[in-house]
Coordinates of C-alpha atoms in Angstrom, one line a residue:
X137 CA -5.2 12.5 44.0
X138 CA -5.2 13.9 40.2
X139 CA -7.5 11.9 37.7
X140 CA -5.8 10.4 34.5
X141 CA -7.1 9.7 31.3
X142 CA -6.7 6.2 29.6
X143 CA -5.9 7.4 26.1
X144 CA -4.7 11.1 24.6
X145 CA -8.0 13.2 24.3
X146 CA -8.9 13.8 20.1
X147 CA -9.4 17.7 19.8
X148 CA -7.3 18.7 16.7
X149 CA -9.7 20.0 13.9
X150 CA -8.6 20.3 9.9
X151 CA -7.6 24.3 11.1
X152 CA -5.8 23.5 13.9
X153 CA -3.6 20.8 12.1
X154 CA -3.1 23.2 9.2
X155 CA -1.7 25.9 10.9
X156 CA 0.2 23.5 13.2
X157 CA 2.3 22.8 10.1
X158 CA 2.7 26.2 9.3
X159 CA 4.0 27.2 12.7
X160 CA 6.5 24.3 12.5
X161 CA 8.2 25.4 9.5
X162 CA 7.9 29.1 9.3
X163 CA 10.2 30.2 11.7
X164 CA 14.0 30.9 12.4
X165 CA 14.8 29.0 8.9
X166 CA 13.1 32.1 7.2
X167 CA 13.3 35.1 8.8
X168 CA 17.0 34.5 9.5
X169 CA 18.4 31.6 7.8
X170 CA 17.6 32.5 4.5
X171 CA 20.0 35.0 4.5
X172 CA 22.8 32.7 4.9
X173 CA 21.1 30.6 2.0
X174 CA 21.0 33.5 -0.5
X175 CA 24.7 34.1 0.7
X176 CA 25.4 30.4 -0.6
X177 CA 23.4 30.3 -3.8
X178 CA 22.6 33.8 -5.0
X179 CA 19.0 34.1 -7.1
X180 CA 19.7 30.1 -8.0
X181 CA 18.5 29.7 -3.8
X182 CA 14.9 30.0 -5.1
X183 CA 15.6 26.7 -7.3
X184 CA 17.0 25.1 -4.1
X185 CA 13.8 26.1 -1.8
X186 CA 11.4 24.8 -5.3
X187 CA 13.5 21.7 -5.5
X188 CA 13.8 20.8 -1.2
X189 CA 9.8 22.1 -1.2
X190 CA 9.0 19.0 -3.8
X191 CA 11.1 16.7 -2.1
X192 CA 9.2 17.3 1.6
X193 CA 5.9 17.3 -0.1
X194 CA 6.7 13.9 -1.2
X195 CA 8.0 13.0 2.3
X196 CA 4.7 14.4 3.6
X197 CA 2.4 12.3 1.4
X198 CA 4.2 8.9 2.4
X199 CA 3.8 10.5 6.0
X200 CA 0.4 11.2 5.5
X201 CA -0.8 7.9 4.0
X202 CA 0.6 6.3 7.3
X203 CA -0.9 8.7 9.1
X204 CA -4.5 8.2 7.5
X205 CA -4.0 4.2 7.7
X206 CA -2.6 4.0 11.6
X207 CA -3.5 7.3 13.1
X208 CA -1.2 6.9 16.2
X209 CA 0.8 9.4 18.6
X210 CA 4.5 8.6 18.3
X211 CA 3.7 8.7 14.0
X212 CA 6.5 7.7 12.4
X213 CA 8.5 6.0 15.2
X214 CA 5.8 3.7 15.7
X215 CA 5.4 3.0 11.8
X216 CA 9.5 2.8 11.4
X217 CA 8.9 0.0 14.4
X218 CA 6.3 -1.4 12.3
X219 CA 7.4 -2.0 9.3
X220 CA 11.4 -1.6 9.2
X221 CA 11.7 -3.3 13.3
X222 CA 12.0 -2.1 16.8
X223 CA 15.4 -0.7 16.8
X224 CA 14.7 1.3 13.6
X225 CA 11.6 3.0 15.6
X226 CA 13.9 3.8 18.4
X227 CA 16.4 5.5 16.5
X228 CA 13.5 7.4 14.4
X229 CA 11.7 8.3 17.4
X230 CA 14.4 9.6 19.5
X231 CA 16.1 11.4 16.8
X232 CA 13.0 13.4 16.6
X233 CA 13.1 14.1 20.0
X234 CA 16.5 15.3 19.8
X235 CA 16.1 17.6 16.9
X236 CA 12.7 19.0 18.6
X237 CA 14.6 19.9 21.9
X238 CA 17.9 21.2 19.8
X239 CA 15.5 23.7 17.7
X240 CA 13.5 24.5 21.1
X241 CA 16.7 25.5 23.0
X242 CA 17.8 27.7 20.1
X243 CA 14.2 29.1 19.8
X244 CA 13.8 29.9 23.4
X245 CA 17.2 31.5 23.8
X246 CA 16.4 33.7 21.2
X247 CA 13.0 34.6 22.3
X248 CA 15.4 36.1 25.7
X249 CA 17.1 38.2 23.0
X250 CA 14.1 39.3 21.3
X251 CA 12.5 40.8 24.3
X252 CA 15.5 42.3 25.4
X253 CA 15.1 45.0 22.5
X254 CA 12.3 46.3 24.3
X255 CA 13.3 45.9 28.1
X256 CA 17.2 46.0 27.8
X257 CA 17.7 46.2 31.6
X258 CA 15.2 43.3 32.7
X259 CA 17.8 40.0 32.8
X260 CA 17.3 37.7 30.0
X261 CA 16.7 34.2 32.0
X262 CA 13.4 36.0 33.3
X263 CA 11.8 36.3 30.0
X264 CA 13.2 33.1 29.3
X265 CA 11.6 31.3 32.6
X266 CA 8.4 33.1 32.0
X267 CA 7.7 31.5 28.2
X268 CA 8.8 28.3 29.3
X269 CA 6.1 28.3 31.9
X270 CA 4.0 29.7 29.9
X271 CA 4.7 27.0 27.0
X272 CA 4.3 24.2 29.7
X273 CA 1.0 25.6 30.4
X274 CA -0.7 25.9 27.1
X275 CA 0.8 22.1 26.4
X276 CA -0.9 20.8 29.6
X277 CA -4.4 21.8 29.0
X278 CA -6.9 20.1 26.8
X279 CA -5.2 19.6 23.1
X280 CA -7.6 21.8 21.7
X281 CA -6.2 25.0 23.8
X282 CA -3.4 24.3 22.5
X283 CA -4.5 23.7 18.9
X284 CA -6.4 26.9 19.3
X285 CA -3.0 28.7 20.6
X286 CA -0.9 27.5 17.7
X287 CA -3.4 28.6 15.1
X288 CA -3.5 32.5 16.1
X289 CA -0.1 32.5 16.8
X290 CA 0.7 30.8 13.5
X291 CA -1.9 33.4 11.7
X292 CA 0.2 36.3 12.8
X293 CA 3.4 34.9 11.0
X294 CA 1.8 34.1 7.8
X295 CA -0.3 37.6 7.6
X296 CA 3.4 39.2 8.4
X297 CA 4.6 37.0 5.5
X298 CA 2.2 38.1 3.1
X299 CA 2.2 41.5 4.1
X300 CA 5.8 41.3 3.2
X301 CA 5.0 40.0 -0.4
X302 CA 2.7 42.9 -0.9
X303 CA 4.6 45.4 0.4
X304 CA 7.6 44.3 -1.6
X305 CA 5.6 44.1 -4.7
X306 CA 4.3 47.6 -4.2
X307 CA 8.2 48.7 -3.9
X308 CA 9.0 47.0 -7.1
X309 CA 6.0 48.1 -9.1
X310 CA 5.9 51.7 -7.8
X311 CA 9.6 51.9 -6.5
X312 CA 8.7 53.3 -3.2
X313 CA 11.9 53.9 -0.7
X314 CA 14.3 53.2 -3.5
X315 CA 17.3 55.5 -4.6
X316 CA 17.2 57.3 -7.7
X317 CA 18.1 55.2 -10.8
X318 CA 17.1 51.9 -9.1
X319 CA 16.0 49.4 -11.4
X320 CA 13.9 47.0 -9.2
X321 CA 12.8 43.5 -10.7
X322 CA 14.5 41.1 -12.7
X323 CA 17.5 43.0 -13.5
X324 CA 18.3 43.9 -9.8
X325 CA 18.0 40.1 -9.0
X326 CA 19.9 38.7 -12.1
X327 CA 22.4 42.0 -12.3
X328 CA 25.3 40.6 -9.9
X329 CA 26.2 37.6 -11.6
X330 CA 23.1 36.2 -12.9
X331 CA 20.7 33.1 -11.8
X332 CA 23.6 30.8 -10.7
X333 CA 25.9 33.6 -9.3
X334 CA 28.2 31.1 -7.0
X335 CA 28.1 28.3 -9.5
X336 CA 26.2 24.9 -9.0
X337 CA 28.4 24.5 -6.3
X338 CA 26.7 27.5 -4.4
X339 CA 23.4 26.0 -5.0
X340 CA 24.3 22.7 -3.1
X341 CA 25.9 24.7 -0.4
X342 CA 22.8 26.1 0.2
X343 CA 20.8 22.9 0.1
X344 CA 21.9 22.1 4.2
X345 CA 20.5 25.5 5.1
X346 CA 17.1 24.7 3.2
X347 CA 16.6 21.7 4.6
X348 CA 16.7 23.1 8.0
X349 CA 14.1 25.6 7.3
X350 CA 11.8 23.3 6.1
X351 CA 12.6 21.0 9.3
X352 CA 9.6 20.5 11.7
X353 CA 6.7 19.9 9.2
X354 CA 6.5 16.0 10.0
X355 CA 4.9 17.4 13.1
X356 CA 1.3 17.1 11.0
X357 CA 2.0 13.5 11.4
X358 CA 2.4 13.4 15.2
X359 CA -1.0 14.9 15.2
X360 CA -2.8 12.1 14.1
X361 CA -3.7 10.4 17.4
X362 CA -5.1 13.2 18.8
X363 CA -7.2 14.7 15.5
X364 CA -10.9 14.8 15.6
X365 CA -11.0 12.9 12.2
X366 CA -7.6 12.1 11.0
X367 CA -8.9 11.0 7.3
X368 CA -10.1 14.6 6.7
X369 CA -7.7 16.1 8.9
X370 CA -4.1 14.7 7.4
X371 CA -4.9 14.8 4.1
X372 CA -6.0 18.4 4.1
X373 CA -3.2 19.6 5.8
X374 CA -0.7 18.1 3.9
X375 CA -2.1 18.9 0.2
X376 CA -2.1 22.8 1.1
X377 CA 0.6 23.5 3.4
X378 CA 3.5 22.3 1.8
X379 CA 2.6 24.5 -1.4
X380 CA 2.0 27.3 0.6
X381 CA 5.3 27.0 2.4
X382 CA 7.2 26.9 -1.0
X383 CA 5.2 29.9 -1.9
X384 CA 6.1 31.8 1.0
X385 CA 9.4 31.3 0.4
X386 CA 10.2 31.2 -2.9
X387 CA 7.7 34.2 -3.5
X388 CA 9.6 36.8 -1.0
X389 CA 12.9 35.8 -1.3
X390 CA 12.4 36.6 -4.9
X391 CA 10.9 40.0 -4.3
X392 CA 13.6 40.6 -1.7
X393 CA 16.1 39.9 -4.4
X394 CA 13.9 42.2 -6.9
X395 CA 14.1 45.0 -4.7
X396 CA 18.1 44.6 -3.1
X397 CA 20.8 42.9 -5.2
X398 CA 21.6 39.4 -3.3
X399 CA 25.4 40.2 -2.5
X400 CA 24.2 43.0 -0.1
X401 CA 21.9 40.9 1.9
X402 CA 25.2 40.0 4.4
X403 CA 23.2 38.3 7.0
X404 CA 23.7 41.4 9.6
X405 CA 20.4 41.3 10.4
X406 CA 17.1 40.1 9.0
X407 CA 16.4 39.9 5.0
X408 CA 12.8 41.0 6.0
X409 CA 13.8 44.2 7.8
X410 CA 14.9 45.6 4.4
X411 CA 11.6 45.4 3.3
X412 CA 10.0 46.9 6.1
X413 CA 12.4 49.8 6.4
X414 CA 12.1 50.7 2.5
X415 CA 8.5 50.7 2.6
X416 CA 9.4 54.3 5.0
X417 CA 7.5 52.5 8.1
X418 CA 9.1 54.2 11.2
X419 CA 8.1 51.3 13.7
X420 CA 9.4 49.0 11.0
X421 CA 12.2 47.8 13.9
X422 CA 9.2 47.2 16.3
X423 CA 6.9 45.4 13.7
X424 CA 9.4 42.7 13.0
X425 CA 10.5 42.1 16.6
X426 CA 7.0 41.3 17.5
X427 CA 6.8 39.2 14.5
X428 CA 10.0 37.1 15.6
X429 CA 8.8 37.0 19.1
X430 CA 5.3 35.5 17.9
X431 CA 7.6 33.0 15.4
X432 CA 9.2 32.0 18.4
X433 CA 6.8 31.5 20.7
X434 CA 5.0 29.4 17.9
X435 CA 7.8 27.7 17.5
X436 CA 8.5 26.7 21.0
X437 CA 5.1 25.5 21.5
X438 CA 4.9 23.4 18.5
X439 CA 8.6 21.9 18.9
X440 CA 7.2 21.0 22.9
X441 CA 4.2 19.5 21.6
X442 CA 5.8 17.2 18.9
X443 CA 8.8 16.1 21.2
X444 CA 6.1 15.2 24.2
X445 CA 4.2 13.2 21.7
X446 CA 7.0 11.2 20.7
X447 CA 8.2 10.5 23.6
X448 CA 4.6 9.4 25.1
X449 CA 4.5 7.1 21.5
X450 CA 8.1 5.3 22.6
X451 CA 6.8 4.8 26.2
X452 CA 4.1 2.8 24.6
X453 CA 6.4 1.1 22.6
X454 CA 8.6 0.3 25.6
X455 CA 11.5 2.8 24.2
X456 CA 11.3 5.5 26.9
X457 CA 10.4 4.9 30.6
X458 CA 6.7 4.1 31.3
X459 CA 6.0 7.3 33.2
X460 CA 6.1 9.1 29.8
X461 CA 2.7 7.7 28.9
X462 CA 1.0 8.5 31.9
X463 CA -2.2 10.9 30.7
X464 CA -3.7 13.7 32.4
X465 CA -7.3 14.0 33.1
X466 CA -7.2 16.4 30.1
X467 CA -6.2 13.7 28.0
X468 CA -2.4 15.1 27.7
X469 CA 0.7 13.5 28.4
X470 CA 2.1 15.6 31.3
X471 CA 5.2 13.8 32.2
X472 CA 6.4 14.4 28.7
X473 CA 5.6 18.3 28.8
X474 CA 7.5 18.6 32.1
X475 CA 10.3 16.8 30.9
X476 CA 10.6 19.2 27.9
X477 CA 10.2 21.8 30.3
X478 CA 13.3 20.7 31.9
X479 CA 15.2 20.5 29.0
X480 CA 14.6 24.1 28.1
X481 CA 15.7 25.5 31.1
X482 CA 19.1 23.2 31.0
X483 CA 19.2 24.3 27.5
X484 CA 18.9 28.3 28.3
X485 CA 22.1 27.6 30.8
X486 CA 23.8 25.8 28.2
X487 CA 23.2 27.9 25.2
X488 CA 24.6 31.4 27.6
X489 CA 27.9 29.5 27.7
X490 CA 28.0 29.2 23.6
X491 CA 29.2 31.8 21.6
X492 CA 27.1 32.7 18.9
X493 CA 29.7 31.3 16.1
X494 CA 28.1 27.6 17.4
X495 CA 24.4 28.6 16.1
X496 CA 25.5 27.3 12.5
X497 CA 26.8 24.1 13.9
X498 CA 23.6 23.7 16.2
X499 CA 21.8 24.2 12.9
X500 CA 23.5 21.9 10.8
X501 CA 22.9 19.4 13.6
X502 CA 18.9 19.6 13.5
X503 CA 19.8 19.3 10.0
X504 CA 21.0 15.9 10.1
X505 CA 18.2 14.7 12.7
X506 CA 15.5 16.3 10.4
X507 CA 16.7 14.3 7.4
X508 CA 17.2 11.2 8.7
X509 CA 13.9 11.2 10.4
X510 CA 12.4 12.0 6.6
X511 CA 14.4 9.1 5.3
X512 CA 12.9 6.5 7.9
X513 CA 9.7 7.8 7.2
X514 CA 10.4 7.3 3.2
X515 CA 11.8 4.0 4.1
X516 CA 9.0 3.3 6.2
X517 CA 6.1 4.0 3.5
X518 CA 8.5 1.9 1.1
X519 CA 7.9 -1.1 3.3
X520 CA 4.3 -0.7 3.8
X521 CA 3.8 -0.5 0.0
X522 CA 5.2 -3.6 -0.4
X523 CA 3.5 -5.4 2.6
X524 CA 0.3 -4.1 1.0
X525 CA 1.3 -5.9 -2.1
X526 CA 2.5 -8.8 -1.0
X527 CA -0.6 -9.6 1.7
X528 CA -2.9 -7.9 -0.8
X529 CA -4.6 -5.6 1.5
X530 CA -6.9 -3.1 0.8
X531 CA -5.9 -0.1 -1.1
X532 CA -4.7 3.0 1.1
X533 CA -7.6 6.2 1.2
X534 CA -4.7 8.6 1.0
X535 CA -1.6 6.9 -1.5
X536 CA 1.3 8.4 -2.7
X537 CA 1.2 10.0 -6.3
X538 CA 3.3 8.5 -8.8
X539 CA 4.4 5.7 -6.7
X540 CA 7.1 4.3 -6.9
X541 CA 9.2 6.2 -8.7
X542 CA 8.4 9.5 -6.7
X543 CA 8.9 7.7 -3.3
X544 CA 12.5 6.6 -4.9
X545 CA 13.6 9.9 -6.0
X546 CA 12.7 11.6 -2.6
X547 CA 14.5 8.9 -0.7
X548 CA 17.6 9.4 -3.1
X549 CA 17.6 13.1 -2.5
X550 CA 17.6 12.9 1.1
X551 CA 20.6 10.3 1.0
X552 CA 22.3 13.2 -0.7
X553 CA 21.5 15.8 1.8
X554 CA 23.2 13.3 4.1
X555 CA 26.2 13.3 1.9
X556 CA 26.3 16.9 1.5
X557 CA 26.2 17.5 5.3
X558 CA 29.6 15.3 5.1
X559 CA 30.9 17.1 1.9
X560 CA 30.6 21.0 3.3
X561 CA 33.3 22.1 5.6
X562 CA 30.7 24.0 7.7
X563 CA 28.5 21.5 8.2
X564 CA 30.5 18.5 8.5
X565 CA 30.4 18.5 12.4
X566 CA 26.7 18.0 11.7
X567 CA 27.6 14.1 10.2
X568 CA 30.2 13.4 13.2
X569 CA 27.9 14.2 15.8
X570 CA 24.8 12.4 14.2
X571 CA 27.0 9.2 13.7
X572 CA 28.0 9.6 17.5
X573 CA 24.7 10.0 18.1
X574 CA 23.3 6.9 16.2
X575 CA 26.2 5.1 17.9
X576 CA 25.0 5.9 21.1
X577 CA 21.0 5.1 20.3
X578 CA 22.3 1.9 19.5
X579 CA 24.4 1.3 22.9
X580 CA 21.3 2.7 24.4
X581 CA 18.7 0.0 22.8
X582 CA 21.2 -2.8 23.3
X583 CA 21.9 -2.4 26.8
X584 CA 18.5 -0.4 28.3
X585 CA 15.5 -1.8 26.2
X586 CA 14.0 -5.0 27.2
X587 CA 10.9 -7.2 26.8
X588 CA 7.7 -5.1 24.9
X589 CA 10.8 -2.5 23.5
X590 CA 12.1 -5.4 21.0
X591 CA 9.2 -6.4 19.4
X592 CA 7.3 -4.7 16.5
X593 CA 4.6 -2.1 17.2
X594 CA 1.2 -3.2 16.3
X595 CA -1.2 -0.9 14.8
X596 CA -4.4 -1.2 13.9
X597 CA -5.4 -0.5 10.1
X598 CA -8.5 2.3 9.7
X599 CA -8.3 1.7 6.2
X600 CA -11.7 2.0 4.9
X601 CA -13.3 3.0 8.3
X602 CA -14.5 6.6 10.1
X603 CA -15.9 8.4 6.6
X604 CA -14.6 11.8 6.5
X605 CA -17.8 13.5 5.1
X606 CA -19.4 13.0 8.5
X607 CA -17.0 15.7 9.9
X608 CA -16.4 19.3 9.3
X609 CA -13.7 21.6 9.3
X610 CA -14.2 23.5 12.5

């Protein structure tokens, strides 16, 4: 008979959490989705990533303030239940799990396609089955093993991006691989219509793709329940990772558009292939394939962790089957991991039946789910701050800067993104599907949630406890 623990094990260090956040937000959105964003906005896409990155940073600071005060698994789902009500917590938690499942299904299918580049004669389902079992195994052992795996996978992606930036800079300065008469730099980037080449509307059109690229970074908050020292790990990750991601996106795309006119990036291949090809590296395609395979495994790993921990938190609140709260002797919610593995296997079959034209729709739906979760994080944080002021509670250990102006500006921006999804023809279906999803959740809550699930979450306030100086970054 297997032995079970009574609570999640704390085994994630600052290093693990910092790179988990990078792994969540650096993936398909950057390596492939950036081409569509460039097509929509031209060079102004840099402004879109800067604005979107700033808004996401404020969301993360709001999440960080709550996570340090209440370090629990399930994170923002439980915060919404505590400060906005149990129905808000139910919607937030399941919408995040829905988001992670969609993205993970897309990534696991992409992994099979990537492996087909090297092994074209091997059926795709074999690779997909192998990676699903591998990810399930990693997520079933001690959380520290998961964190260590994610650290090294994310490190490969980060080093690859740095190499791309340095290689692209060398091309700009020395002209390696460029045809005679080429003039890399600002002249190339702005030579096809200027900075706002597609006008202000083009800038707006790029935002749905840009926000999709940042999706998943909120997984940082879910790690609070398993961080060795949330008061150090969460602020350390939030203060550094968003800025790094912003630099990776803006710097990389700026270098790319300084080498090749933006209107030549047609999306037929990854924009990053161009940098490797221009450097004249014979194995460029193989190097890039190795990088995107690593990116896919990292993303699936992080998505499985995030969705599983959220479902565990939902079960604790009475918003999901009690079986999801079962903990293995390693301190891992094994039932949620098994559920995610089953979802991935079912998703493989579904994705095989869908034409590639529907991937934009899937990305748009994921964007709706992501922005919805961010909206609920901001609303929960605002409600918490009001309660702190009303009850005279101790000030937070990790407060949001420029409160309350910054929080309300971020809230308005996220609401604006939801409106944009409905205005843009290519993404309108995402808003329709999102509204249907919220309606289904309302019915599920109305007829399926009873007892404890109808009560607000009760969260311990750890403000002023466990000094961060007692812990080290391992």
